Short mmCIF file of N, CA and C in Angstrom, two decimals:
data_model
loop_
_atom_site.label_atom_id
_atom_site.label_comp_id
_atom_site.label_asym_id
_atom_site.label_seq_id
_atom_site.Cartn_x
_atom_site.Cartn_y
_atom_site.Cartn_z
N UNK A 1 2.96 14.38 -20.43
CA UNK A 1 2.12 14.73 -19.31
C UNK A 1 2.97 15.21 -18.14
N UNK A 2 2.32 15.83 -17.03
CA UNK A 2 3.15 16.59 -16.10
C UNK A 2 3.25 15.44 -15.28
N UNK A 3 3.92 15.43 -14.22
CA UNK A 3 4.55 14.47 -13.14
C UNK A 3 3.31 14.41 -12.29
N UNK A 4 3.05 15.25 -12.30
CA UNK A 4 2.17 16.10 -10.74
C UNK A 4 0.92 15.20 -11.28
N UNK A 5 0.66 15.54 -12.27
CA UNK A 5 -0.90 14.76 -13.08
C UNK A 5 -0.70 13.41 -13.22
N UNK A 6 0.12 12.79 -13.67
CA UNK A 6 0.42 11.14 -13.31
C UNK A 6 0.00 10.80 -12.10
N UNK A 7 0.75 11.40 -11.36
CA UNK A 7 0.72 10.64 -9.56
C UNK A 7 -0.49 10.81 -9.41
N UNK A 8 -1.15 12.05 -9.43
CA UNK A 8 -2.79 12.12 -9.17
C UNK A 8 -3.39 11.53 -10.05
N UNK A 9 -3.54 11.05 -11.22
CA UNK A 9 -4.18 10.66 -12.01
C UNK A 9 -3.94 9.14 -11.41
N UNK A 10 -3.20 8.64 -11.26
CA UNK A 10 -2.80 7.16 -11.07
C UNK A 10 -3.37 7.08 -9.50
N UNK A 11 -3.26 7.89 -9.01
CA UNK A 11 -4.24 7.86 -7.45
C UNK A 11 -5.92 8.02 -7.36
N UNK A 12 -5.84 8.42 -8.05
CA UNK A 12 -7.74 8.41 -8.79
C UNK A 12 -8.26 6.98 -9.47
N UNK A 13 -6.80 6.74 -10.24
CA UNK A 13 -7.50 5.43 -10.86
C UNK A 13 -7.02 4.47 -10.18
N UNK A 14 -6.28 4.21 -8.50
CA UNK A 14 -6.70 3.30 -7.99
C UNK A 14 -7.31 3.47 -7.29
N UNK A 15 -8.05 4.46 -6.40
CA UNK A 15 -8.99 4.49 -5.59
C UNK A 15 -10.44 4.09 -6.69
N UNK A 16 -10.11 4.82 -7.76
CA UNK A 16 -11.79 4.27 -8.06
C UNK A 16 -11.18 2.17 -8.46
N UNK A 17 -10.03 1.76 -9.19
CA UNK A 17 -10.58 0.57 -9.50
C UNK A 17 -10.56 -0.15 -8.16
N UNK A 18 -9.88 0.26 -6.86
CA UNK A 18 -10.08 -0.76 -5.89
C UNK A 18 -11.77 -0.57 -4.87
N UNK A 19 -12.64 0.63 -4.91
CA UNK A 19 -14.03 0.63 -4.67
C UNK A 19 -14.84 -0.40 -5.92
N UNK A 20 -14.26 -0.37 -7.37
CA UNK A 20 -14.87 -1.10 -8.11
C UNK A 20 -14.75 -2.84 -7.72
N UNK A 21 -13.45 -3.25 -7.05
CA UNK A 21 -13.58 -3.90 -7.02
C UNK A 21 -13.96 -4.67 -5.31
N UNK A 22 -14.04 -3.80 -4.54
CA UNK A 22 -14.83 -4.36 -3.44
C UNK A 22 -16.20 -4.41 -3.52
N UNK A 23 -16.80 -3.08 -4.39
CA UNK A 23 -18.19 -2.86 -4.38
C UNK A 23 -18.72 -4.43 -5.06
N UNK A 24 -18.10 -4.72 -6.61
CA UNK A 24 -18.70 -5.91 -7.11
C UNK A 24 -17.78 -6.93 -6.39
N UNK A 25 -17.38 -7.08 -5.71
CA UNK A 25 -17.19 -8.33 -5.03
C UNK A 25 -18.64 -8.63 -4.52
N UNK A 26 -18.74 -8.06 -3.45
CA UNK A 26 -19.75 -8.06 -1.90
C UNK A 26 -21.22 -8.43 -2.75
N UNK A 27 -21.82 -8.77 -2.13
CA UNK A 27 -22.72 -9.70 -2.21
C UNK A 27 -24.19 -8.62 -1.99
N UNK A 28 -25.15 -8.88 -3.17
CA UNK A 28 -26.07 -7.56 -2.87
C UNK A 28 -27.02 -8.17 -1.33
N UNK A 29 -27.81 -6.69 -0.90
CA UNK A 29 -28.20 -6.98 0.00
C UNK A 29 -29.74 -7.99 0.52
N UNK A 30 -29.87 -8.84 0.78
CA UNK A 30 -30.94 -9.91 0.82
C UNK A 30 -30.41 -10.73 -0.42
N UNK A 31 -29.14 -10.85 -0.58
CA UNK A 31 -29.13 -12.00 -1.71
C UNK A 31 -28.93 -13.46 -0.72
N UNK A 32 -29.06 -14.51 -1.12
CA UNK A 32 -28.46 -15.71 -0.27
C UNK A 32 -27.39 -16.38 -0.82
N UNK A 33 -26.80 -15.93 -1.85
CA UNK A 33 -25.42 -16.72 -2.39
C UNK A 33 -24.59 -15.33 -2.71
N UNK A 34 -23.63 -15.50 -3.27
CA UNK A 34 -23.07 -14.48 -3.19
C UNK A 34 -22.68 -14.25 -4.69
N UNK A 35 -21.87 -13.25 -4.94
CA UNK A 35 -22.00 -12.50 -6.27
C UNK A 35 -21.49 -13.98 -7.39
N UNK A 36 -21.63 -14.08 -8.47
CA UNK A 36 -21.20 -15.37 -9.52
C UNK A 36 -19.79 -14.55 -9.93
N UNK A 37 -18.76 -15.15 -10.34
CA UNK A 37 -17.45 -14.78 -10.95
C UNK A 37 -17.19 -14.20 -10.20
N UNK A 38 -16.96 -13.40 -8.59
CA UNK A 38 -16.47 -12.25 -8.05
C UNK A 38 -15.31 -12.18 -7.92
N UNK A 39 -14.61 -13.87 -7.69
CA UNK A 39 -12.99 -13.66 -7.79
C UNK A 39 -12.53 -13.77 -9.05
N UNK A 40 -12.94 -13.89 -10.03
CA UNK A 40 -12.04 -13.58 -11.63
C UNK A 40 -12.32 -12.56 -11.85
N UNK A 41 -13.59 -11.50 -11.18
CA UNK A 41 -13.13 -10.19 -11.45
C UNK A 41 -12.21 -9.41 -10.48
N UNK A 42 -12.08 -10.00 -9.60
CA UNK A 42 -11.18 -9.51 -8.53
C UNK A 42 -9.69 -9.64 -8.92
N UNK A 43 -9.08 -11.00 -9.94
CA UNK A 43 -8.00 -10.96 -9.96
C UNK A 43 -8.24 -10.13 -11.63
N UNK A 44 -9.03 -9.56 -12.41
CA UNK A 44 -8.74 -8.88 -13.06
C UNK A 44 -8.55 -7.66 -12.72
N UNK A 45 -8.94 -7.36 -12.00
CA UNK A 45 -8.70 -5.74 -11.14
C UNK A 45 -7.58 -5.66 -11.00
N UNK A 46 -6.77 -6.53 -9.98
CA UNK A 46 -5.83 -6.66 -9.97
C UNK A 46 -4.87 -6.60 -10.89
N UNK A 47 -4.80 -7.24 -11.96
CA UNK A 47 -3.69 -7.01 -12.56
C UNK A 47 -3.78 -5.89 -13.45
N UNK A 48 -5.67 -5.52 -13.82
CA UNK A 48 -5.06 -3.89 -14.63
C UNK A 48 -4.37 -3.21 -13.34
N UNK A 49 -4.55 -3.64 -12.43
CA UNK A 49 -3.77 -1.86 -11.11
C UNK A 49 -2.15 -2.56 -11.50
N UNK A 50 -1.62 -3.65 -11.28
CA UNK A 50 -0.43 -3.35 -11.68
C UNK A 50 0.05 -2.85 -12.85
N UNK A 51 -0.82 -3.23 -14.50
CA UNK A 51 -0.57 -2.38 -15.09
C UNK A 51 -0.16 -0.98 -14.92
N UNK A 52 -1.38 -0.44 -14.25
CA UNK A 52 -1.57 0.98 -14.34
C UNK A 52 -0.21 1.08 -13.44
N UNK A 53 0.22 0.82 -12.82
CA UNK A 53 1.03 1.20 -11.81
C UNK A 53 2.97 1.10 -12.69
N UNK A 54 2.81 -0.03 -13.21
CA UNK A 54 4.28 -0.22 -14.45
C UNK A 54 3.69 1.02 -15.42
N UNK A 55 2.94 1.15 -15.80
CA UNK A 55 3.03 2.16 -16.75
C UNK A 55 2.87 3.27 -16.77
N UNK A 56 2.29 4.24 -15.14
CA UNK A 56 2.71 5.26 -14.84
C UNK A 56 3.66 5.27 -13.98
N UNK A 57 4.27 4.38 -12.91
CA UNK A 57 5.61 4.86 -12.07
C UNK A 57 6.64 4.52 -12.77
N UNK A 58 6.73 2.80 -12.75
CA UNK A 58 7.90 1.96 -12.73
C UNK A 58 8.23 2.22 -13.94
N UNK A 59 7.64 2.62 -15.47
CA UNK A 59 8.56 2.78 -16.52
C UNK A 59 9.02 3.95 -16.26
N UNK A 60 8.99 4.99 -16.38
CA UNK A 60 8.86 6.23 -16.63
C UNK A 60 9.96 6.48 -16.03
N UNK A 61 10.18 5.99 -14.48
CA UNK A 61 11.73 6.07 -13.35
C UNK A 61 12.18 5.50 -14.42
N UNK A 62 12.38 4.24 -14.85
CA UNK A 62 13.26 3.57 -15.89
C UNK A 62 13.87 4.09 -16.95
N UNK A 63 12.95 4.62 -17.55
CA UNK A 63 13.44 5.74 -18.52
C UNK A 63 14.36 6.67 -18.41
N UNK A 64 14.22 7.17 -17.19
CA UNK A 64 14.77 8.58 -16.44
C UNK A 64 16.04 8.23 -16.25
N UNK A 65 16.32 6.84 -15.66
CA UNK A 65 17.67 6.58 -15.13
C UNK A 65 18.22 5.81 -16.08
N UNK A 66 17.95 5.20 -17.23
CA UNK A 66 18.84 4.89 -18.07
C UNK A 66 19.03 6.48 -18.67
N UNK A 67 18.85 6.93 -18.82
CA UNK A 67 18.66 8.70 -19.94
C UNK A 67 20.05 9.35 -19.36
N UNK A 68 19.75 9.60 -17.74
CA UNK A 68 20.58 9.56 -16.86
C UNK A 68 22.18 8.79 -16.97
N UNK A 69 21.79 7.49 -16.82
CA UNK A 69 23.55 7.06 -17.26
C UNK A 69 24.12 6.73 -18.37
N UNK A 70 23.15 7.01 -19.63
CA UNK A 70 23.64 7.68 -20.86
C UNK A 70 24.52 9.16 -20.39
N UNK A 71 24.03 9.96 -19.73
CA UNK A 71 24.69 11.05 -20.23
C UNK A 71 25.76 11.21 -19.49
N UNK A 72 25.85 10.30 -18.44
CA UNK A 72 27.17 10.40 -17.08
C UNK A 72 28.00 9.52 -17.97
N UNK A 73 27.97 8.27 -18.81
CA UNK A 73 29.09 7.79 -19.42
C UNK A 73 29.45 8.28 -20.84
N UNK A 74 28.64 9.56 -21.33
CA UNK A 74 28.89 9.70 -22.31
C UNK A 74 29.88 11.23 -21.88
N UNK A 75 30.23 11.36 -20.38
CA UNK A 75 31.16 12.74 -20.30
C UNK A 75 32.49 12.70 -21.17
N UNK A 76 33.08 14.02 -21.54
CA UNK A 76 34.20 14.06 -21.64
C UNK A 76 34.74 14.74 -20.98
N UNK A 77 36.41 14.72 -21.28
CA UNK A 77 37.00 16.39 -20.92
C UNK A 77 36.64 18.04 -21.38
N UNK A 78 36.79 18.53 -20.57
CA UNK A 78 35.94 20.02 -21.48
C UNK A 78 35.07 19.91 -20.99
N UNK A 79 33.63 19.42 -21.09
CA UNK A 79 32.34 19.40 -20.57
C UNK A 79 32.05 20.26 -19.31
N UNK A 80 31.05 20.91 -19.53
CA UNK A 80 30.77 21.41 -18.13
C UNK A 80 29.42 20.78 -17.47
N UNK A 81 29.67 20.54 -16.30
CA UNK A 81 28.86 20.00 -15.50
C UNK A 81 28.30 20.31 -14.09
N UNK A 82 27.10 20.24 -13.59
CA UNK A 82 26.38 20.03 -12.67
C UNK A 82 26.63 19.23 -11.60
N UNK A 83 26.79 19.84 -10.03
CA UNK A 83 26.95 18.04 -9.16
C UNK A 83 25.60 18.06 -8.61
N UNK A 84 24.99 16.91 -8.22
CA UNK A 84 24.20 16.90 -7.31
C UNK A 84 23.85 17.41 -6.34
N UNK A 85 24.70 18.52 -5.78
CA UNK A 85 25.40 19.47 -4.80
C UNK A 85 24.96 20.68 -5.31
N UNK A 86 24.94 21.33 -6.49
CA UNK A 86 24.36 22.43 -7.29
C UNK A 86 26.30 23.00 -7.54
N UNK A 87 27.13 21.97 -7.75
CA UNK A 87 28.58 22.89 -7.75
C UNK A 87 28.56 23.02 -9.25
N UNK A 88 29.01 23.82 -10.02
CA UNK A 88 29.34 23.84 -11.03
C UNK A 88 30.75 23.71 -11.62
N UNK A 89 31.22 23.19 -12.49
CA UNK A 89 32.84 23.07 -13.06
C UNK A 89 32.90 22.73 -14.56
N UNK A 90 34.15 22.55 -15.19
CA UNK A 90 34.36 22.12 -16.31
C UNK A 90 35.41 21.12 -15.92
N UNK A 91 34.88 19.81 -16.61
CA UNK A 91 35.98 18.81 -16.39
C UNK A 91 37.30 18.82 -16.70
N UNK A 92 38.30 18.35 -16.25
CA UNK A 92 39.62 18.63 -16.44
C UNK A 92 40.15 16.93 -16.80
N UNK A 93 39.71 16.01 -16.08
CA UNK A 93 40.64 14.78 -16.39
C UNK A 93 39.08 13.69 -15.44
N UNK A 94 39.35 12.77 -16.52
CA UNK A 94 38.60 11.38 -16.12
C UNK A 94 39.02 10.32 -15.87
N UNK A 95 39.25 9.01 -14.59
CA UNK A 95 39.29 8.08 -14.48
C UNK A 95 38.84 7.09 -14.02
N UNK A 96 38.61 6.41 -15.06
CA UNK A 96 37.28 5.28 -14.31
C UNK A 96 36.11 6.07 -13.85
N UNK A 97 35.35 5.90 -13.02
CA UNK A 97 34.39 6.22 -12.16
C UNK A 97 34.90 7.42 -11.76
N UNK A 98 35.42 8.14 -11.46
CA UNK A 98 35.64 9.63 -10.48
C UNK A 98 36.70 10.51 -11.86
N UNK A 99 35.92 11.49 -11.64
CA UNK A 99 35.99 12.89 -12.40
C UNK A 99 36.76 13.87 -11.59
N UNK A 100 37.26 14.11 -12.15
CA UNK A 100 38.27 15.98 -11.73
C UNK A 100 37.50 17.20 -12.26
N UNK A 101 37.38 18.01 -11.88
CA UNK A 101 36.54 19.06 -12.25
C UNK A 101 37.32 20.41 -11.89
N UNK A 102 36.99 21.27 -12.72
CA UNK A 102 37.54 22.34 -12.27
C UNK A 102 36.72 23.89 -11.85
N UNK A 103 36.35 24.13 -10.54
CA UNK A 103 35.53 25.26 -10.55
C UNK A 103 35.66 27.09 -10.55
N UNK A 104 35.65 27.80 -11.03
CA UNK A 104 35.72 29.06 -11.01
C UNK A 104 36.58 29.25 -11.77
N UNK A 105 37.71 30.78 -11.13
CA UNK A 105 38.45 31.41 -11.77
C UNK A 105 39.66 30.74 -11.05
N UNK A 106 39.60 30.63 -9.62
CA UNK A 106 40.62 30.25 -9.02
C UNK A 106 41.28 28.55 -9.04
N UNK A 107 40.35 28.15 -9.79
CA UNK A 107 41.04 27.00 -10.56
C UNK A 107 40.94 25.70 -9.60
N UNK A 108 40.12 26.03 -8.67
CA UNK A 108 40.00 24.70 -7.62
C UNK A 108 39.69 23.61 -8.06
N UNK A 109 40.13 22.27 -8.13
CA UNK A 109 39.94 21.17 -8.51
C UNK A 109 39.18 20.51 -7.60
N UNK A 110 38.06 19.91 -7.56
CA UNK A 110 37.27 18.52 -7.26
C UNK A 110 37.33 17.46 -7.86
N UNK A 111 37.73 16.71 -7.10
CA UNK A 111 37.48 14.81 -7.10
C UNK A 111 35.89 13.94 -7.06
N UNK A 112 35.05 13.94 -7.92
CA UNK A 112 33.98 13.30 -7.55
C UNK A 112 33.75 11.85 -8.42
N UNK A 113 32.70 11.16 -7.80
CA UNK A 113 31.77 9.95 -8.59
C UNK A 113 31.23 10.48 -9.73
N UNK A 114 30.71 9.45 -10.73
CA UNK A 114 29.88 10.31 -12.18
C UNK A 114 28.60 9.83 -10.96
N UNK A 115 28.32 9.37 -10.63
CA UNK A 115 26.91 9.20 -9.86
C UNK A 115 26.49 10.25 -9.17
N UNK A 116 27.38 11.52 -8.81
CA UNK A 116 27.35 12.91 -8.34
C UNK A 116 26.65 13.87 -8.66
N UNK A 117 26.83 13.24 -10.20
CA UNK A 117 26.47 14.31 -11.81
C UNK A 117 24.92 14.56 -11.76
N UNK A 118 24.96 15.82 -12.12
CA UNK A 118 23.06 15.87 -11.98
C UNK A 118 23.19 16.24 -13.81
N UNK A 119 23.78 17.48 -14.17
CA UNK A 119 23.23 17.61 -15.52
C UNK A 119 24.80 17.72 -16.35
N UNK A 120 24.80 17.38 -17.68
CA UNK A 120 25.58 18.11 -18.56
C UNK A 120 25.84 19.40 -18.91
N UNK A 121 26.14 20.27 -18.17
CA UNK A 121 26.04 21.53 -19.14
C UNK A 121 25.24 22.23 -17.50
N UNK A 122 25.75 23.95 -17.38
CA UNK A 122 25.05 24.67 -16.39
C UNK A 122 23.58 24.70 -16.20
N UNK A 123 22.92 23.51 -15.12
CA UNK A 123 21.24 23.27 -15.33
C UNK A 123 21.01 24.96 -14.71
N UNK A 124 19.92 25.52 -15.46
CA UNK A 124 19.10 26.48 -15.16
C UNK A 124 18.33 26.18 -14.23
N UNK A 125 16.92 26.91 -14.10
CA UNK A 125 16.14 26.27 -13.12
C UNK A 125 15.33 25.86 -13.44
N UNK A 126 14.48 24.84 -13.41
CA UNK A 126 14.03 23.21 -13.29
C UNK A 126 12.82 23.83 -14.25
N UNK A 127 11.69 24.72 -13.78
CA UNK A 127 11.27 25.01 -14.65
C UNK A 127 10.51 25.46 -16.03
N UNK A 128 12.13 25.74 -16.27
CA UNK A 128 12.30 26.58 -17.56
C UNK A 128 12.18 25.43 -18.69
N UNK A 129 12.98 24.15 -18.26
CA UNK A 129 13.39 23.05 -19.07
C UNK A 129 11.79 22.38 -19.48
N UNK A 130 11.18 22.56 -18.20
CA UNK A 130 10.08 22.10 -18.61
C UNK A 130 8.91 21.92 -19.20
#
């Protein structure tokens, strides 16, 4: 599914389950007691919206950023890479945490973090991939 349709979709389905669940809370009109069960459906509301909410935001980021530091610890030498910056290079030497890179013809070397790294390989534009 698209990103764009999650967020809206997940904004639709809490605006409607949180009207569902004020509407059957509240008490009809000329009643003299008030609705029977209203708070066990109230805390069921509740916890489908956190569902809904782990299973369209919070996994999905999760996913993304382990995927993500799969592919930053799986660099080598040679590799060409992406910075977060939009720089492009081919790696030259790795240690620990910070990468050497090498950009162009003129052979300029950069020092960066792998946390810098946006893609493996020259990212196109966004998208195409998609």
């Amino acid at each position: 599914m698209n990103a764009n349709f999650k967020k809206i979709f997940s904004i639709i389905l809490v605006v409607a389950l949180a009207c569902m669940m004020f509407t059957g809370c509240a008490p009809a009109a000329g009643a003299e007691g008030g609705a029977a069960g209203g708070g066990a459906s109230s805390i069921i509301m509740i916890v489908v919206l956190i569902v809904v909410f782990y299973f369209f935001l919070i996994r999905p980021e999760n996913k993304k950023k382990k995927k993500l530091e799969e592919m930053r610890s799986g660099l080598e030498v040679g590799d060409k890479i992406t910075t977060i910056g939009g720089i492009v290079g081919k790696i030259v030497h790795i240690d620990g945490d910070l990468i050497t890179f090498e950009t162009g013809e003129d052979r300029v070397r950069l020092q960066i973090t792998k946390w810098a790294i946006s893609t493996n390989g020259v990212q196109k534009k966004e998208q195409e991939s998609k």
